[in-house]
Amino acid sequence: DGGITQSPKYLFRKEGQNVTLSCEQNLNHDAMYWYRQDPGQGLRLIYYSQIVNDFQKGDIAEGYSVSREKKESFPLTVTSAQKNPTAFYLCASTLGQGAIYEQYFGPGTRLTVT
Amino acid sequence: KQEVTQIPAALSVPEGENLVLNCSFTDSAIYNLQWFRQDPGKGLTSLLLIQSSQREQTSGRLNASLDKSSGRSTLYIAASQPGDSATYLCEEDPGNTPLVFGKGTRLSVIA
């Protein structure tokens, strides 16, 4: 079955520690995205990548970093510089850019930093 | 900056009712508009995608319409069921910039 996997489902970290969230897709999609979702808010774009070895900042990139060394993988690192990291993180992908392409989402990772 | 607004923020209806969820967007030059469903603590599931050249899309009991000139889309759910209870999000693809999401409408269908 094709899809997007995110691991782990729940993640707990102490303040000041960096943490990396995994996102893997076997859909052969070119574009991948990371969003953050907070209660009562819409999804906010952190980073996106349209092709391997290339990525762009979204609306709230400060305190986050990404890499795109393989087409299937787009890990997100939440650094200690992120002031309020506790949130639900969603990874998504699309086959390409254009009107016909749906966005597919992973199941999400809930990060709690104390 | 493009914005997507969803009204109402929450809706509660008795089982069997037909209902309409609303989405408005500021950019009329969109590529497409997509409706998603999100269950608590889960990712988003795509329901319907309407390309800019289309007026509506249908899937089972769901029908989504798109009116670019007025900047509005509606998601119609026929004969609602308790299993339809979820948050429904609308997303606009402006084409040359990242996607824009609404905050969602939280639907409760009461048996």
mmCIF file of C-alpha atoms in Angstrom:
data_model
loop_
_atom_site.group_PDB
_atom_site.id
_atom_site.type_symbol
_atom_site.label_atom_id
_atom_site.label_comp_id
_atom_site.label_asym_id
_atom_site.label_seq_id
_atom_site.Cartn_x
_atom_site.Cartn_y
_atom_site.Cartn_z
ATOM 1 C CA ASP A 1 0.000 0.000 0.000
ATOM 2 C CA GLY A 2 1.311 3.423 -0.942
ATOM 3 C CA GLY A 3 1.261 6.191 1.564
ATOM 4 C CA ILE A 4 3.059 8.502 3.947
ATOM 5 C CA THR A 5 4.406 7.307 7.264
ATOM 6 C CA GLN A 6 5.402 9.498 10.164
ATOM 7 C CA SER A 7 7.144 8.245 13.222
ATOM 8 C CA PRO A 8 6.810 8.236 16.082
ATOM 9 C CA LYS A 9 3.118 8.980 16.706
ATOM 10 C CA TYR A 10 3.918 10.596 20.072
ATOM 11 C CA LEU A 11 7.218 12.193 21.039
ATOM 12 C CA PHE A 12 8.277 13.693 24.341
ATOM 13 C CA ARG A 13 11.384 15.821 24.818
ATOM 14 C CA LYS A 14 12.934 18.046 27.411
ATOM 15 C CA GLU A 15 13.320 21.723 26.662
ATOM 16 C CA GLY A 16 16.663 22.532 25.067
ATOM 17 C CA GLN A 17 16.954 19.271 23.149
ATOM 18 C CA ASN A 18 16.805 18.990 19.378
ATOM 19 C CA VAL A 19 14.424 16.368 18.026
ATOM 20 C CA THR A 20 13.951 14.929 14.525
ATOM 21 C CA LEU A 21 10.582 13.875 13.153
ATOM 22 C CA SER A 22 10.540 11.286 10.412
ATOM 23 C CA CYS A 23 8.465 11.438 7.206
ATOM 24 C CA GLU A 24 8.697 8.774 4.513
ATOM 25 C CA GLN A 25 6.564 8.331 1.398
ATOM 26 C CA ASN A 26 6.437 5.540 -1.169
ATOM 27 C CA LEU A 27 4.122 7.369 -3.560
ATOM 28 C CA ASN A 28 6.971 8.542 -5.815
ATOM 29 C CA HIS A 29 5.882 12.118 -5.140
ATOM 30 C CA ASP A 30 8.225 14.952 -5.987
ATOM 31 C CA ALA A 31 6.984 17.554 -3.520
ATOM 32 C CA MET A 32 6.899 17.178 0.251
ATOM 33 C CA TYR A 33 5.706 19.525 2.987
ATOM 34 C CA TRP A 34 5.811 19.982 6.750
ATOM 35 C CA TYR A 35 2.951 21.683 8.576
ATOM 36 C CA ARG A 36 2.327 22.534 12.181
ATOM 37 C CA GLN A 37 -1.184 22.427 13.648
ATOM 38 C CA ASP A 38 -2.140 24.061 16.945
ATOM 39 C CA PRO A 39 -5.590 23.867 18.609
ATOM 40 C CA GLY A 40 -8.071 26.226 16.974
ATOM 41 C CA GLN A 41 -5.628 27.145 14.222
ATOM 42 C CA GLY A 42 -5.307 26.092 10.643
ATOM 43 C CA LEU A 43 -2.262 24.346 9.273
ATOM 44 C CA ARG A 44 0.827 26.512 9.027
ATOM 45 C CA LEU A 45 3.577 25.674 6.565
ATOM 46 C CA ILE A 46 7.046 25.163 8.048
ATOM 47 C CA TYR A 47 9.125 23.988 5.071
ATOM 48 C CA TYR A 48 8.514 22.472 1.667
ATOM 49 C CA SER A 49 10.599 20.731 -0.952
ATOM 50 C CA GLN A 50 9.714 20.437 -4.606
ATOM 51 C CA ILE A 51 12.681 18.283 -5.562
ATOM 52 C CA VAL A 52 15.541 16.359 -4.004
ATOM 53 C CA ASN A 53 18.294 18.515 -2.497
ATOM 54 C CA ASP A 54 16.136 21.626 -2.601
ATOM 55 C CA PHE A 55 13.765 23.122 -0.050
ATOM 56 C CA GLN A 56 12.168 26.440 0.819
ATOM 57 C CA LYS A 57 11.036 28.096 4.029
ATOM 58 C CA GLY A 58 7.362 28.359 4.734
ATOM 59 C CA ASP A 59 5.567 30.847 6.954
ATOM 60 C CA ILE A 60 7.036 29.664 10.277
ATOM 61 C CA ALA A 61 10.478 28.187 9.512
ATOM 62 C CA GLU A 62 12.325 29.789 12.437
ATOM 63 C CA GLY A 63 13.633 27.171 14.848
ATOM 64 C CA TYR A 64 13.209 24.310 12.364
ATOM 65 C CA SER A 65 15.476 22.657 9.813
ATOM 66 C CA VAL A 66 14.948 20.054 7.097
ATOM 67 C CA SER A 67 16.870 17.972 4.584
ATOM 68 C CA ARG A 68 15.837 16.254 1.359
ATOM 69 C CA GLU A 69 18.621 13.854 0.442
ATOM 70 C CA LYS A 70 16.255 11.223 -0.938
ATOM 71 C CA LYS A 71 12.989 11.566 -2.803
ATOM 72 C CA GLU A 72 11.183 9.379 -0.275
ATOM 73 C CA SER A 73 12.327 11.117 2.877
ATOM 74 C CA PHE A 74 11.891 14.621 4.324
ATOM 75 C CA PRO A 75 12.884 14.694 8.021
ATOM 76 C CA LEU A 76 12.135 17.744 10.153
ATOM 77 C CA THR A 77 14.376 18.788 13.037
ATOM 78 C CA VAL A 78 12.852 20.903 15.777
ATOM 79 C CA THR A 79 15.748 22.779 17.324
ATOM 80 C CA SER A 80 16.103 24.298 20.764
ATOM 81 C CA ALA A 81 15.662 27.697 19.102
ATOM 82 C CA GLN A 82 11.977 26.985 18.470
ATOM 83 C CA LYS A 83 10.229 28.912 21.244
ATOM 84 C CA ASN A 84 7.008 26.915 21.420
ATOM 85 C CA PRO A 85 7.591 23.483 19.877
ATOM 86 C CA THR A 86 4.708 21.566 21.451
ATOM 87 C CA ALA A 87 2.258 20.911 18.603
ATOM 88 C CA PHE A 88 0.896 18.372 16.144
ATOM 89 C CA TYR A 89 3.179 18.028 13.102
ATOM 90 C CA LEU A 90 1.882 16.847 9.749
ATOM 91 C CA CYS A 91 3.867 15.778 6.715
ATOM 92 C CA ALA A 92 2.323 15.826 3.244
ATOM 93 C CA SER A 93 3.283 15.176 -0.361
ATOM 94 C CA THR A 94 2.042 15.786 -3.879
ATOM 95 C CA LEU A 95 3.034 14.213 -7.169
ATOM 96 C CA GLY A 96 3.901 17.606 -8.623
ATOM 97 C CA GLN A 97 2.807 21.187 -8.933
ATOM 98 C CA GLY A 98 -0.426 21.952 -10.691
ATOM 99 C CA ALA A 99 -4.186 21.978 -10.554
ATOM 100 C CA ILE A 100 -4.707 18.241 -10.792
ATOM 101 C CA TYR A 101 -2.515 17.165 -7.915
ATOM 102 C CA GLU A 102 -4.028 16.205 -4.583
ATOM 103 C CA GLN A 103 -2.141 16.561 -1.353
ATOM 104 C CA TYR A 104 -1.706 13.409 0.701
ATOM 105 C CA PHE A 105 -1.058 13.562 4.426
ATOM 106 C CA GLY A 106 0.656 11.335 6.939
ATOM 107 C CA PRO A 107 -0.936 10.418 10.303
ATOM 108 C CA GLY A 108 0.995 13.105 12.189
ATOM 109 C CA THR A 109 3.392 13.244 15.138
ATOM 110 C CA ARG A 110 2.351 14.883 18.382
ATOM 111 C CA LEU A 111 5.402 16.499 19.990
ATOM 112 C CA THR A 112 5.347 17.522 23.631
ATOM 113 C CA VAL A 113 8.260 19.491 25.044
ATOM 114 C CA THR A 114 8.461 20.056 28.790
ATOM 115 C CA LYS B 1 -1.585 37.534 1.522
ATOM 116 C CA GLN B 2 -4.181 34.898 0.587
ATOM 117 C CA GLU B 3 -6.635 33.854 3.256
ATOM 118 C CA VAL B 4 -9.147 31.055 3.559
ATOM 119 C CA THR B 5 -12.087 31.468 5.937
ATOM 120 C CA GLN B 6 -14.438 28.722 7.059
ATOM 121 C CA ILE B 7 -17.796 29.455 8.615
ATOM 122 C CA PRO B 8 -19.132 28.225 10.961
ATOM 123 C CA ALA B 9 -16.267 27.125 13.205
ATOM 124 C CA ALA B 10 -18.492 24.431 14.697
ATOM 125 C CA LEU B 11 -21.786 22.847 13.699
ATOM 126 C CA SER B 12 -24.034 20.316 15.379
ATOM 127 C CA VAL B 13 -26.866 18.623 13.477
ATOM 128 C CA PRO B 14 -29.198 15.660 14.037
ATOM 129 C CA GLU B 15 -28.559 12.498 12.053
ATOM 130 C CA GLY B 16 -30.157 12.463 8.611
ATOM 131 C CA GLU B 17 -29.954 16.177 7.954
ATOM 132 C CA ASN B 18 -28.417 17.615 4.816
ATOM 133 C CA LEU B 19 -25.836 20.277 5.579
ATOM 134 C CA VAL B 20 -23.538 22.786 3.921
ATOM 135 C CA LEU B 21 -20.078 23.852 5.012
ATOM 136 C CA ASN B 22 -18.731 27.120 3.676
ATOM 137 C CA CYS B 23 -15.271 28.201 2.576
ATOM 138 C CA SER B 24 -14.275 31.603 1.236
ATOM 139 C CA PHE B 25 -10.927 32.583 -0.255
ATOM 140 C CA THR B 26 -9.375 35.873 -1.239
ATOM 141 C CA ASP B 27 -7.480 34.854 -4.373
ATOM 142 C CA SER B 28 -9.783 34.236 -7.354
ATOM 143 C CA ALA B 29 -6.857 33.040 -9.509
ATOM 144 C CA ILE B 30 -6.587 29.673 -7.804
ATOM 145 C CA TYR B 31 -5.249 26.432 -9.264
ATOM 146 C CA ASN B 32 -7.544 24.203 -7.299
ATOM 147 C CA LEU B 33 -9.440 23.870 -4.051
ATOM 148 C CA GLN B 34 -9.405 20.780 -1.881
ATOM 149 C CA TRP B 35 -11.647 19.634 0.957
ATOM 150 C CA PHE B 36 -10.214 17.424 3.700
ATOM 151 C CA ARG B 37 -11.573 15.551 6.672
ATOM 152 C CA GLN B 38 -9.600 15.300 9.914
ATOM 153 C CA ASP B 39 -10.509 13.016 12.788
ATOM 154 C CA PRO B 40 -9.185 13.917 16.265
ATOM 155 C CA GLY B 41 -5.455 13.293 16.563
ATOM 156 C CA LYS B 42 -5.161 12.061 12.989
ATOM 157 C CA GLY B 43 -3.846 13.303 9.666
ATOM 158 C CA LEU B 44 -5.953 14.821 6.901
ATOM 159 C CA THR B 45 -7.856 12.708 4.415
ATOM 160 C CA SER B 46 -8.628 14.228 1.031
ATOM 161 C CA LEU B 47 -12.344 14.225 0.195
ATOM 162 C CA LEU B 48 -12.665 16.180 -3.023
ATOM 163 C CA LEU B 49 -10.422 18.271 -5.253
ATOM 164 C CA ILE B 50 -11.927 20.839 -7.626
ATOM 165 C CA GLN B 51 -9.685 22.191 -10.358
ATOM 166 C CA SER B 52 -10.037 25.846 -11.291
ATOM 167 C CA SER B 53 -11.739 24.899 -14.568
ATOM 168 C CA GLN B 54 -14.404 22.851 -12.771
ATOM 169 C CA ARG B 55 -17.576 23.984 -10.988
ATOM 170 C CA GLU B 56 -18.186 20.955 -8.780
ATOM 171 C CA GLN B 57 -17.104 17.474 -7.804
ATOM 172 C CA THR B 58 -19.129 14.661 -6.284
ATOM 173 C CA SER B 59 -18.198 11.597 -4.273
ATOM 174 C CA GLY B 60 -20.982 9.544 -2.737
ATOM 175 C CA ARG B 61 -22.945 11.748 -0.346
ATOM 176 C CA LEU B 62 -20.491 14.623 -0.752
ATOM 177 C CA ASN B 63 -20.682 17.413 -3.288
ATOM 178 C CA ALA B 64 -18.249 20.307 -3.455
ATOM 179 C CA SER B 65 -18.801 23.402 -5.546
ATOM 180 C CA LEU B 66 -16.450 26.169 -6.594
ATOM 181 C CA ASP B 67 -17.344 29.735 -7.573
ATOM 182 C CA LYS B 68 -14.122 31.575 -8.332
ATOM 183 C CA SER B 69 -15.805 34.878 -9.124
ATOM 184 C CA SER B 70 -17.285 35.140 -5.645
ATOM 185 C CA GLY B 71 -14.341 33.417 -3.933
ATOM 186 C CA ARG B 72 -16.488 30.700 -2.411
ATOM 187 C CA SER B 73 -16.689 26.950 -2.140
ATOM 188 C CA THR B 74 -19.269 24.810 -0.396
ATOM 189 C CA LEU B 75 -19.187 21.216 0.777
ATOM 190 C CA TYR B 76 -22.632 19.637 0.797
ATOM 191 C CA ILE B 77 -23.146 16.496 2.879
ATOM 192 C CA ALA B 78 -26.365 14.614 2.241
ATOM 193 C CA ALA B 79 -28.151 12.480 4.815
ATOM 194 C CA SER B 80 -25.548 13.061 7.527
ATOM 195 C CA GLN B 81 -24.462 10.166 9.762
ATOM 196 C CA PRO B 82 -22.690 10.078 13.158
ATOM 197 C CA GLY B 83 -19.620 8.753 11.314
ATOM 198 C CA ASP B 84 -19.401 12.069 9.467
ATOM 199 C CA SER B 85 -18.432 13.780 12.737
ATOM 200 C CA ALA B 86 -15.004 15.279 12.193
ATOM 201 C CA THR B 87 -13.304 18.554 11.347
ATOM 202 C CA TYR B 88 -13.549 19.565 7.704
ATOM 203 C CA LEU B 89 -10.808 21.746 6.242
ATOM 204 C CA CYS B 90 -10.764 23.689 3.025
ATOM 205 C CA GLU B 91 -7.475 24.393 1.237
ATOM 206 C CA GLU B 92 -6.684 26.664 -1.668
ATOM 207 C CA ASP B 93 -3.782 26.162 -4.074
ATOM 208 C CA PRO B 94 -2.810 29.599 -5.432
ATOM 209 C CA GLY B 95 -0.451 27.961 -7.931
ATOM 210 C CA ASN B 96 2.673 30.029 -7.443
ATOM 211 C CA THR B 97 2.828 30.063 -3.659
ATOM 212 C CA PRO B 98 2.321 27.458 -0.952
ATOM 213 C CA LEU B 99 -1.119 26.129 -0.120
ATOM 214 C CA VAL B 100 -3.441 28.072 2.166
ATOM 215 C CA PHE B 101 -5.672 26.273 4.682
ATOM 216 C CA GLY B 102 -8.753 27.383 6.549
ATOM 217 C CA LYS B 103 -9.099 26.696 10.280
ATOM 218 C CA GLY B 104 -11.801 24.138 9.682
ATOM 219 C CA THR B 105 -15.406 23.489 10.671
ATOM 220 C CA ARG B 106 -15.918 20.989 13.491
ATOM 221 C CA LEU B 107 -19.001 18.920 12.668
ATOM 222 C CA SER B 108 -20.950 16.843 15.164
ATOM 223 C CA VAL B 109 -23.767 14.618 13.898
ATOM 224 C CA ILE B 110 -26.000 13.547 16.747
ATOM 225 C CA ALA B 111 -27.684 10.131 16.598
#
